[in-house]
Coordinates of C-alpha atoms in Angstrom, one line a residue:
M1 CA 67.3 -40.6 -61.4
S2 CA 70.1 -38.3 -59.8
S3 CA 69.8 -38.6 -56.0
K4 CA 70.1 -35.8 -53.6
I5 CA 69.6 -38.0 -50.7
T6 CA 72.7 -39.5 -49.1
K7 CA 73.3 -42.4 -46.7
Q8 CA 74.0 -39.7 -44.1
D9 CA 70.5 -38.2 -44.6
L10 CA 68.9 -41.7 -44.3
N11 CA 70.8 -42.2 -41.1
K12 CA 69.3 -39.0 -39.7
V13 CA 65.9 -40.4 -40.5
F14 CA 66.9 -43.6 -38.8
R15 CA 67.8 -41.8 -35.6
R16 CA 64.4 -39.9 -35.7
Y17 CA 62.6 -43.1 -36.6
L18 CA 63.5 -44.6 -33.2
A19 CA 60.9 -42.2 -31.8
L20 CA 58.2 -43.1 -34.4
N21 CA 55.7 -44.4 -31.8
A22 CA 56.5 -41.8 -29.1
L23 CA 54.0 -39.3 -30.1
N24 CA 51.2 -41.7 -30.8
D25 CA 47.6 -40.3 -30.6
Y26 CA 44.2 -41.6 -31.4
P27 CA 43.3 -39.6 -34.5
G28 CA 46.5 -40.3 -36.4
Q29 CA 48.4 -42.9 -34.5
M30 CA 52.1 -42.6 -35.6
H31 CA 51.6 -39.5 -37.9
N32 CA 53.6 -37.2 -35.6
G33 CA 56.5 -39.7 -35.4
Y34 CA 56.3 -40.2 -39.2
T35 CA 56.4 -36.6 -40.0
F36 CA 59.3 -36.0 -37.4
S37 CA 61.2 -38.8 -39.2
M38 CA 60.8 -37.3 -42.6
I39 CA 61.9 -33.7 -41.7
P40 CA 65.6 -34.3 -42.8
I41 CA 64.5 -35.6 -46.2
I42 CA 61.8 -32.9 -46.7
K43 CA 64.3 -30.1 -45.8
K44 CA 66.9 -31.7 -48.1
V45 CA 64.8 -32.0 -51.3
Y46 CA 62.6 -29.1 -50.9
K47 CA 64.2 -25.5 -50.7
D48 CA 61.0 -23.6 -50.7
K49 CA 59.4 -23.0 -47.3
E50 CA 55.9 -23.5 -48.5
Q51 CA 56.8 -26.8 -50.2
Q52 CA 58.4 -28.0 -47.0
V53 CA 55.2 -27.1 -45.0
A54 CA 53.0 -28.8 -47.5
A55 CA 55.2 -32.0 -47.4
M56 CA 55.1 -32.1 -43.6
K57 CA 51.2 -31.6 -43.6
R58 CA 51.0 -34.4 -46.2
H59 CA 52.7 -36.9 -43.8
M60 CA 50.5 -35.9 -40.9
E61 CA 47.7 -38.2 -42.4
Y62 CA 46.9 -41.3 -40.4
F63 CA 49.5 -43.9 -40.2
N64 CA 49.9 -47.1 -38.2
I65 CA 52.2 -49.8 -38.7
T66 CA 54.5 -52.2 -36.8
P67 CA 57.2 -49.9 -35.8
N68 CA 60.1 -52.5 -36.3
I69 CA 59.7 -52.5 -40.1
A70 CA 58.2 -49.1 -40.7
G71 CA 61.5 -48.1 -42.2
F72 CA 60.5 -49.7 -45.4
A73 CA 57.5 -47.2 -45.7
L74 CA 59.9 -44.3 -44.8
G75 CA 62.3 -45.2 -47.3
I76 CA 59.8 -45.4 -50.1
S77 CA 58.3 -42.1 -49.0
A78 CA 61.8 -40.5 -49.1
A79 CA 62.3 -41.7 -52.7
M80 CA 58.8 -40.5 -53.7
E81 CA 59.4 -37.0 -52.0
E82 CA 62.7 -36.8 -53.9
K83 CA 60.9 -37.5 -57.2
N84 CA 58.1 -35.2 -56.4
A85 CA 60.6 -32.4 -55.9
E86 CA 62.2 -33.0 -59.3
D87 CA 59.2 -33.8 -61.4
P88 CA 56.5 -31.1 -61.5
E89 CA 54.1 -33.5 -63.2
F90 CA 54.5 -36.1 -60.3
N91 CA 51.2 -36.9 -58.5
E92 CA 51.9 -36.2 -54.8
D93 CA 48.7 -37.9 -53.8
N94 CA 50.5 -41.2 -54.7
I95 CA 52.9 -40.7 -51.7
N96 CA 50.1 -41.2 -49.1
A97 CA 48.3 -43.9 -51.3
V98 CA 51.5 -46.0 -51.2
K99 CA 51.8 -45.5 -47.5
T100 CA 48.2 -46.6 -47.0
A101 CA 48.8 -49.7 -49.0
L102 CA 51.8 -50.8 -47.1
M103 CA 50.2 -50.5 -43.6
G104 CA 48.3 -53.7 -43.8
P105 CA 50.8 -56.1 -45.5
L106 CA 53.8 -54.7 -43.6
S107 CA 51.9 -54.8 -40.2
A108 CA 50.9 -58.5 -40.8
I109 CA 54.6 -59.5 -41.2
G110 CA 55.9 -57.2 -38.4
D111 CA 53.3 -58.4 -35.9
T112 CA 54.2 -61.9 -36.5
L113 CA 57.9 -61.6 -36.4
F114 CA 58.3 -59.2 -33.5
P115 CA 55.5 -58.9 -30.9
A116 CA 54.1 -62.4 -31.5
T117 CA 57.4 -64.3 -32.0
L118 CA 60.6 -62.7 -31.0
R119 CA 59.3 -61.0 -28.0
I120 CA 57.8 -64.3 -26.7
L121 CA 60.9 -66.1 -27.5
A122 CA 63.2 -63.8 -25.8
T123 CA 60.9 -63.8 -22.7
S124 CA 60.9 -67.7 -22.6
I125 CA 64.7 -67.7 -22.7
V126 CA 65.2 -65.2 -19.7
I127 CA 62.2 -66.0 -17.6
G128 CA 64.0 -68.8 -15.7
M129 CA 67.0 -66.5 -15.0
A130 CA 64.6 -63.7 -13.8
S131 CA 62.8 -66.0 -11.4
D132 CA 66.2 -67.1 -9.9
G133 CA 67.0 -63.4 -9.3
N134 CA 69.6 -63.1 -11.9
V135 CA 70.1 -59.3 -12.6
F136 CA 71.4 -60.0 -16.2
A137 CA 68.0 -61.4 -17.2
P138 CA 66.4 -58.0 -18.2
I139 CA 69.6 -57.0 -19.9
L140 CA 69.7 -60.2 -21.9
F141 CA 66.0 -59.8 -22.8
L142 CA 66.7 -56.3 -24.2
L143 CA 69.6 -57.5 -26.2
L144 CA 67.7 -60.5 -27.7
Y145 CA 64.8 -58.3 -28.7
N146 CA 66.5 -55.1 -29.6
I147 CA 69.5 -56.3 -31.8
P148 CA 67.1 -57.8 -34.3
N149 CA 64.7 -54.7 -33.8
F150 CA 67.5 -52.1 -34.6
L151 CA 68.9 -54.1 -37.5
A152 CA 65.3 -54.4 -38.9
R153 CA 64.7 -50.7 -38.6
Y154 CA 68.0 -49.8 -40.2
Y155 CA 68.0 -52.1 -43.1
S156 CA 64.2 -51.7 -43.9
L157 CA 64.8 -48.0 -44.2
H158 CA 67.7 -48.2 -46.6
Y159 CA 66.3 -51.0 -48.5
G160 CA 62.9 -49.1 -48.8
Y161 CA 64.7 -46.1 -50.3
N162 CA 66.8 -48.1 -52.8
M163 CA 63.7 -50.1 -53.9
G164 CA 61.5 -46.9 -54.0
A165 CA 64.1 -45.2 -56.4
D166 CA 64.2 -48.1 -58.8
F167 CA 60.5 -48.6 -58.4
L168 CA 59.8 -45.1 -59.4
V169 CA 62.1 -45.2 -62.6
K170 CA 60.4 -48.3 -63.8
V171 CA 56.9 -47.1 -63.2
E172 CA 57.6 -43.8 -64.8
K173 CA 58.8 -45.5 -68.0
S174 CA 55.9 -48.0 -68.1
G175 CA 53.1 -45.6 -67.1
I176 CA 51.5 -47.7 -64.5
M177 CA 51.7 -45.2 -61.7
D178 CA 47.9 -44.3 -62.0
K179 CA 47.0 -48.1 -62.0
A180 CA 49.1 -48.5 -58.8
S181 CA 47.5 -45.7 -57.2
Y182 CA 44.1 -47.0 -57.9
V183 CA 45.1 -50.5 -56.6
C184 CA 46.5 -48.8 -53.5
S185 CA 43.1 -47.0 -53.0
V186 CA 41.2 -50.2 -53.4
V187 CA 43.4 -52.1 -50.9
G188 CA 43.0 -49.3 -48.4
L189 CA 39.3 -49.3 -48.7
M190 CA 39.2 -53.1 -48.3
A191 CA 41.4 -52.9 -45.2
I192 CA 39.0 -50.3 -43.7
G193 CA 35.9 -52.4 -44.6
A194 CA 37.6 -55.4 -42.9
M195 CA 38.4 -53.3 -39.8
V196 CA 34.7 -52.3 -39.5
A197 CA 33.6 -55.9 -39.9
F198 CA 35.8 -57.2 -37.2
T199 CA 36.2 -54.4 -34.7
V200 CA 32.9 -52.5 -34.6
K201 CA 30.3 -54.7 -32.9
V202 CA 26.7 -53.3 -33.0
T203 CA 23.7 -55.5 -32.7
T204 CA 20.0 -55.2 -31.8
P205 CA 18.0 -57.5 -29.5
I206 CA 14.6 -56.2 -30.8
T207 CA 12.2 -59.0 -31.6
I208 CA 8.6 -58.5 -32.9
G209 CA 6.4 -61.2 -31.6
D210 CA 7.4 -64.5 -30.0
A211 CA 10.7 -65.7 -31.6
K212 CA 10.0 -69.3 -30.7
A213 CA 6.6 -69.0 -32.4
G214 CA 7.9 -67.6 -35.6
G215 CA 8.3 -63.9 -34.6
L216 CA 10.5 -61.5 -36.3
V217 CA 14.1 -61.3 -34.9
L218 CA 15.3 -58.0 -36.3
Q219 CA 19.0 -58.9 -36.1
K220 CA 18.6 -62.0 -38.2
S221 CA 16.5 -60.0 -40.7
L222 CA 19.2 -57.4 -41.1
D223 CA 22.1 -60.1 -41.4
S224 CA 20.0 -61.7 -44.2
I225 CA 20.1 -58.4 -46.1
M226 CA 23.7 -57.5 -45.3
P227 CA 25.8 -58.8 -42.4
K228 CA 27.2 -56.1 -40.0
M229 CA 24.8 -53.6 -41.4
L230 CA 24.5 -51.7 -38.1
S231 CA 28.2 -51.6 -37.7
L232 CA 28.5 -50.0 -41.1
I233 CA 25.7 -47.5 -40.3
V234 CA 27.6 -46.5 -37.1
V235 CA 30.7 -46.0 -39.0
G236 CA 29.0 -44.0 -41.7
I237 CA 27.5 -41.7 -39.0
V238 CA 30.9 -41.2 -37.3
Y239 CA 32.5 -40.6 -40.7
W240 CA 29.9 -38.0 -41.6
L241 CA 30.4 -36.2 -38.2
L242 CA 34.2 -36.2 -38.7
S243 CA 33.7 -34.5 -42.1
K244 CA 31.6 -32.0 -40.3
K245 CA 34.8 -31.1 -38.3
V246 CA 33.4 -32.6 -35.0
K247 CA 36.3 -33.0 -32.6
I248 CA 37.5 -36.5 -31.5
V249 CA 36.9 -36.1 -27.8
P250 CA 33.2 -34.8 -28.0
L251 CA 32.7 -37.5 -30.6
L252 CA 33.9 -40.3 -28.2
I253 CA 32.0 -39.0 -25.3
G254 CA 28.8 -38.6 -27.5
T255 CA 29.2 -42.1 -28.8
L256 CA 29.4 -43.5 -25.2
V257 CA 26.4 -41.6 -24.0
V258 CA 24.2 -42.4 -27.0
G259 CA 25.3 -46.0 -26.8
A260 CA 24.4 -46.3 -23.1
I261 CA 21.0 -44.8 -23.8
L262 CA 20.2 -47.0 -26.6
F263 CA 21.4 -50.1 -24.5
A264 CA 19.2 -48.9 -21.7
L265 CA 16.2 -48.7 -24.0
G266 CA 16.8 -52.1 -25.4
I267 CA 17.5 -50.9 -28.9
I268 CA 21.1 -52.2 -29.2
G269 CA 22.8 -55.2 -27.6

């Protein structure tokens, strides 16, 4: 596959990628920073203005990943955008499908390596110096954390692009792109289902009769049918409201108000 993207283009992405988390918002998390990082690639591979706008809108979809190794996803996206520009039959939906599939696995690795390990290790090394009033303690902390951080960002971006290009050539020959897209969709739905189960906490204290005397405890009955049923129902309602173009802020306020009312009435716990 002939490559229009050069090392200099990837370096432009790298410099923008440093601001990946600077425009984080609730609906899309890092989508602004991701699109901002991809602009040099989009403008390089697409000459038509409408194609550029379509590509930028495509990357404004929800994205959230450990920033330190998000370069891997950016590199693969760059390779896929390049392929999309060259091949009219390329399915552009696969670009976001691959991004979605990468979020969970890469975040698991990145969160373990950087916030949970490197940051704590760097803090433990300099905390004694800081307590003694050594002015070099914060400087040493920044160096210990950010040298690996910058290296990980740089090499994950370049490696992601090189792997992405090779990956696309191989799957094009083997014809497994549709299967890969299907697997990505399944993984994405599994991740969403897991997040619903672990992060959305909705229960009901309603009991019919005396629980000690064998009365019906509604929450136990619901759990016996399907655990986390109420959480799933709440998420389903929110999803339906979002599909009806209800804005995020009114939806959040409405959820808080309805939740407070239902709690006061003893309907939810």
